[in-house]
Short mmCIF file of C-alpha atoms and ligand atoms in Angstrom, two decimals:
data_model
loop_
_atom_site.label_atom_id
_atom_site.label_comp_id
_atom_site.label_asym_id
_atom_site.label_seq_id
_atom_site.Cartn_x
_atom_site.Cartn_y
_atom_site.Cartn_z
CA UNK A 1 209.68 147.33 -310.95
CA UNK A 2 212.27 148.13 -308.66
CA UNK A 3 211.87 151.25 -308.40
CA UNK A 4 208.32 151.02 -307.59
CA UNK A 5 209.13 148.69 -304.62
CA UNK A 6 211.23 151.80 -303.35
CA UNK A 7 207.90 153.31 -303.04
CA UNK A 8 205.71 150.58 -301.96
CA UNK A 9 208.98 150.27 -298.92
CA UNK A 10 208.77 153.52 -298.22
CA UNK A 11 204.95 154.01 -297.70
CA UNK A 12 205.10 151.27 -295.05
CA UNK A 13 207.52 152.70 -293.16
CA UNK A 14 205.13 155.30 -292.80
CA UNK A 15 202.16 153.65 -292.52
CA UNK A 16 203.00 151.09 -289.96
CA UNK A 17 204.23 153.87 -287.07
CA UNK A 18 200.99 155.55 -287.88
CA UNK A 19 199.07 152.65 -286.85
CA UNK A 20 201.27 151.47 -284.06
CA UNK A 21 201.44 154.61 -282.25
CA UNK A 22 197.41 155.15 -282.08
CA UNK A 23 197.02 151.18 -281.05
CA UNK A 24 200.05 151.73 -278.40
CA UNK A 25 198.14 154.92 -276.72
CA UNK A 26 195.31 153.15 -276.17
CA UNK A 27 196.57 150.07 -275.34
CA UNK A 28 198.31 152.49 -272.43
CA UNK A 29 195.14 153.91 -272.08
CA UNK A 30 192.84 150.79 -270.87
CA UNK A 31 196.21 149.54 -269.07
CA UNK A 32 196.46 152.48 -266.98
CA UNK A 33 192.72 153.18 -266.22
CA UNK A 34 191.47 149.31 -266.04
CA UNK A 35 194.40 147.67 -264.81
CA UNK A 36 196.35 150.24 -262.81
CA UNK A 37 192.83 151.69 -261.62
CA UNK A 38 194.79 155.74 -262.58
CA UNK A 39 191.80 157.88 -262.75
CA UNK A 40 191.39 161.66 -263.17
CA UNK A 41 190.98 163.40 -259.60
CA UNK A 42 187.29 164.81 -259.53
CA UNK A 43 184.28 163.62 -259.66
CA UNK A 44 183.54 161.76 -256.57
CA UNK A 45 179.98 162.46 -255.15
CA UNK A 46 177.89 165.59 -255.40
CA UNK A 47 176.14 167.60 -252.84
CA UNK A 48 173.27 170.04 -252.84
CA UNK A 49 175.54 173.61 -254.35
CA UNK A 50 173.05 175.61 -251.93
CA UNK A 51 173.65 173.46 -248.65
CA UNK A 52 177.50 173.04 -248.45
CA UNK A 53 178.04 175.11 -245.06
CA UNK A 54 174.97 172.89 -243.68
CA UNK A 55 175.86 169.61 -244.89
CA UNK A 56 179.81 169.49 -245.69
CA UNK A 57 181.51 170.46 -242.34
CA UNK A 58 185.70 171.35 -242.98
CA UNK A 59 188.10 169.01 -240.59
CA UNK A 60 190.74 166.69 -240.11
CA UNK A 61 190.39 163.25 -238.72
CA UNK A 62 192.45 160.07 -238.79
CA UNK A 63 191.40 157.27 -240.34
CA UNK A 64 194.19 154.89 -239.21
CA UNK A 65 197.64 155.02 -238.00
CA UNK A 66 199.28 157.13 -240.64
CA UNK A 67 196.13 158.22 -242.99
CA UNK A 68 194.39 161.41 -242.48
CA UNK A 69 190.66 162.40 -244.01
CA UNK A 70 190.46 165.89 -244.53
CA UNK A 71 187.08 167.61 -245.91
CA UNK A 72 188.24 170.77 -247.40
CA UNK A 73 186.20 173.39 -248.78
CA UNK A 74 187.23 176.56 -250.94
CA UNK A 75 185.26 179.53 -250.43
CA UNK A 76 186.20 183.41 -251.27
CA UNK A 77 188.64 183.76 -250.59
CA UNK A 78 189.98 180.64 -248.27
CA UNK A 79 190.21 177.31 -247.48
CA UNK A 80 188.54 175.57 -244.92
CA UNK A 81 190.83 174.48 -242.85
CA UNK A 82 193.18 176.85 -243.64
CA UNK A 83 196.35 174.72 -242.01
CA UNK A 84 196.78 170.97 -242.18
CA UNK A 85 198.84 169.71 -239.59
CA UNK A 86 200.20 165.57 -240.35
CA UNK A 87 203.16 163.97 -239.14
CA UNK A 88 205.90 163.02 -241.35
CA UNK A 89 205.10 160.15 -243.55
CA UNK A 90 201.15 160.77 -243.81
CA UNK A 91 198.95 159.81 -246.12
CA UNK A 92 195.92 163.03 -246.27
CA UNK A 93 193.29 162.05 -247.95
CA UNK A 94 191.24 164.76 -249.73
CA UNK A 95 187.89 165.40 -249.90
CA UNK A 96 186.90 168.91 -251.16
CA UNK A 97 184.42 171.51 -252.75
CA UNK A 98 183.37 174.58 -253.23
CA UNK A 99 180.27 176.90 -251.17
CA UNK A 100 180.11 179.62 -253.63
CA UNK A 101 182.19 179.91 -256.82
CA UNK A 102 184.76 177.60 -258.59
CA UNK A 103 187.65 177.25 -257.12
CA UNK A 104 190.92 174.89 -257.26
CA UNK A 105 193.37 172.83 -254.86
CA UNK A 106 196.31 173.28 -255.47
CA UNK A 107 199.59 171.43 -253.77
CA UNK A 108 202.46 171.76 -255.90
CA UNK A 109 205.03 169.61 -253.93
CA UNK A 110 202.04 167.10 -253.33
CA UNK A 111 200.31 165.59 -256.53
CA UNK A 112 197.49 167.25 -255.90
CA UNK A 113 195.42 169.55 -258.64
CA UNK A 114 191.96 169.55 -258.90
CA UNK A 115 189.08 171.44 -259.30
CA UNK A 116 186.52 172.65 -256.67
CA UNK A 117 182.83 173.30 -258.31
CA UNK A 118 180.05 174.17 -256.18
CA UNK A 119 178.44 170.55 -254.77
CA UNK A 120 180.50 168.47 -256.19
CA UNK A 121 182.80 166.45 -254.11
CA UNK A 122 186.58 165.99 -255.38
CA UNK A 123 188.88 163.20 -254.30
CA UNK A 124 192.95 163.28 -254.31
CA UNK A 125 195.50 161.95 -252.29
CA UNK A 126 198.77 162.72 -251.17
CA UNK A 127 201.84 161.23 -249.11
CA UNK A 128 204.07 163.71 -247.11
CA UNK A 129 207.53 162.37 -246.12
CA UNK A 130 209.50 165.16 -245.51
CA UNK A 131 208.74 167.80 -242.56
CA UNK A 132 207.81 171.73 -243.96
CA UNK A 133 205.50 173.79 -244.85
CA UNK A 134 203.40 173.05 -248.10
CA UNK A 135 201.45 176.08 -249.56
CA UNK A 136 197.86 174.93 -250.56
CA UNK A 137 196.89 177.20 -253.53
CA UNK A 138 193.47 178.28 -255.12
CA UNK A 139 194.35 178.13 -259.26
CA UNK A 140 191.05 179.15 -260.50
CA UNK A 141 190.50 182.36 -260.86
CA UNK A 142 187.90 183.08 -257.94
CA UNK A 143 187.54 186.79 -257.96
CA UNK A 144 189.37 190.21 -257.26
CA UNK A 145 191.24 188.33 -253.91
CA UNK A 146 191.96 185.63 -256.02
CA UNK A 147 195.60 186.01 -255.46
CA UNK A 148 195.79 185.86 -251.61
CA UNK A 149 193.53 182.37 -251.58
CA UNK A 150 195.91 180.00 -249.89
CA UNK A 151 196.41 177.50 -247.00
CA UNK A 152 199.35 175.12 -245.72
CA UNK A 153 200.12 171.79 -244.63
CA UNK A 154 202.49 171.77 -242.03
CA UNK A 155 204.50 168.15 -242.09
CA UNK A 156 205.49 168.10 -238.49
CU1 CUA B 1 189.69 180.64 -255.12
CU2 CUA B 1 191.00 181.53 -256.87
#
């Protein structure tokens, strides 16, 4: 009898975590994407693959004191624009894809790391506080120049 209530203890203590932990994740899960709104970076619009140099034109523009929209696109083997310049303390917004093959945006320093795929529009955004010289990197293998894809944003 008592030794059989070892067991019986000893299975819960097993089973219980195994059931918390699942229900915790997704508890985290529909916290962070309903309530907190934290999405993946991608998917936000889509444009005709063939008609990106036509219809998608690179630049920066301010959208209020402070915020920056910049449409990027990745092509082989650059960005367009290749240099960002912000003041300190900016907010860029990023809207980028691809005109030929897929791509990625890269900003370590920045939380920015998403893919560019031919006509379809990605969305990320990033603050810069401190004053340098960011690299933007391409970390999808694009082709032979692959290595030398790359832009900056200068924090002035
Ligand atoms: Cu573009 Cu690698």
């Amino acid at each position: 009898m008592r030794r059989g209530g070892t067991i019986y203890l000893y299975e819960l203590a097993w089973i219980l975590p195994s059931i918390a932990i699942p229900v915790g994740m997704l508890v985290a899960l529909v916290v962070t994407a309903f309530g907190a709104g934290v999405h993946l970076p991608g998917d936000a619009g889509r444009i005709d693959p063939r008609r990106v140099a036509e219809t998608f034109e690179p630049g920066i523009r301010p959208l209020a004191p402070g915020q920056y929209e910049v449409r990027m696109t990745g092509q082989i083997w650059s960005f367009a624009p290749g240099e960002i310049r912000v003041p300190r303390g900016s907010t860029v917004h990023f809207w980028a894809t691809s005109r030929d093959v897929v791509h990625g945006l890269f900003i370590p320093e920045a939380n920015v790391n998403v893919m560019l795929l031919p006509g379809q529009l990605a969305h990320a955004r990033a603050r810069f506080d401190r004053p340098g010289r960011y690299p933007i990197i391409c970390h999808e293998y694009c082709g032979i120049a692959h290595h030398t894809m790359a832009g900056w944003v200068v924090v002035e």
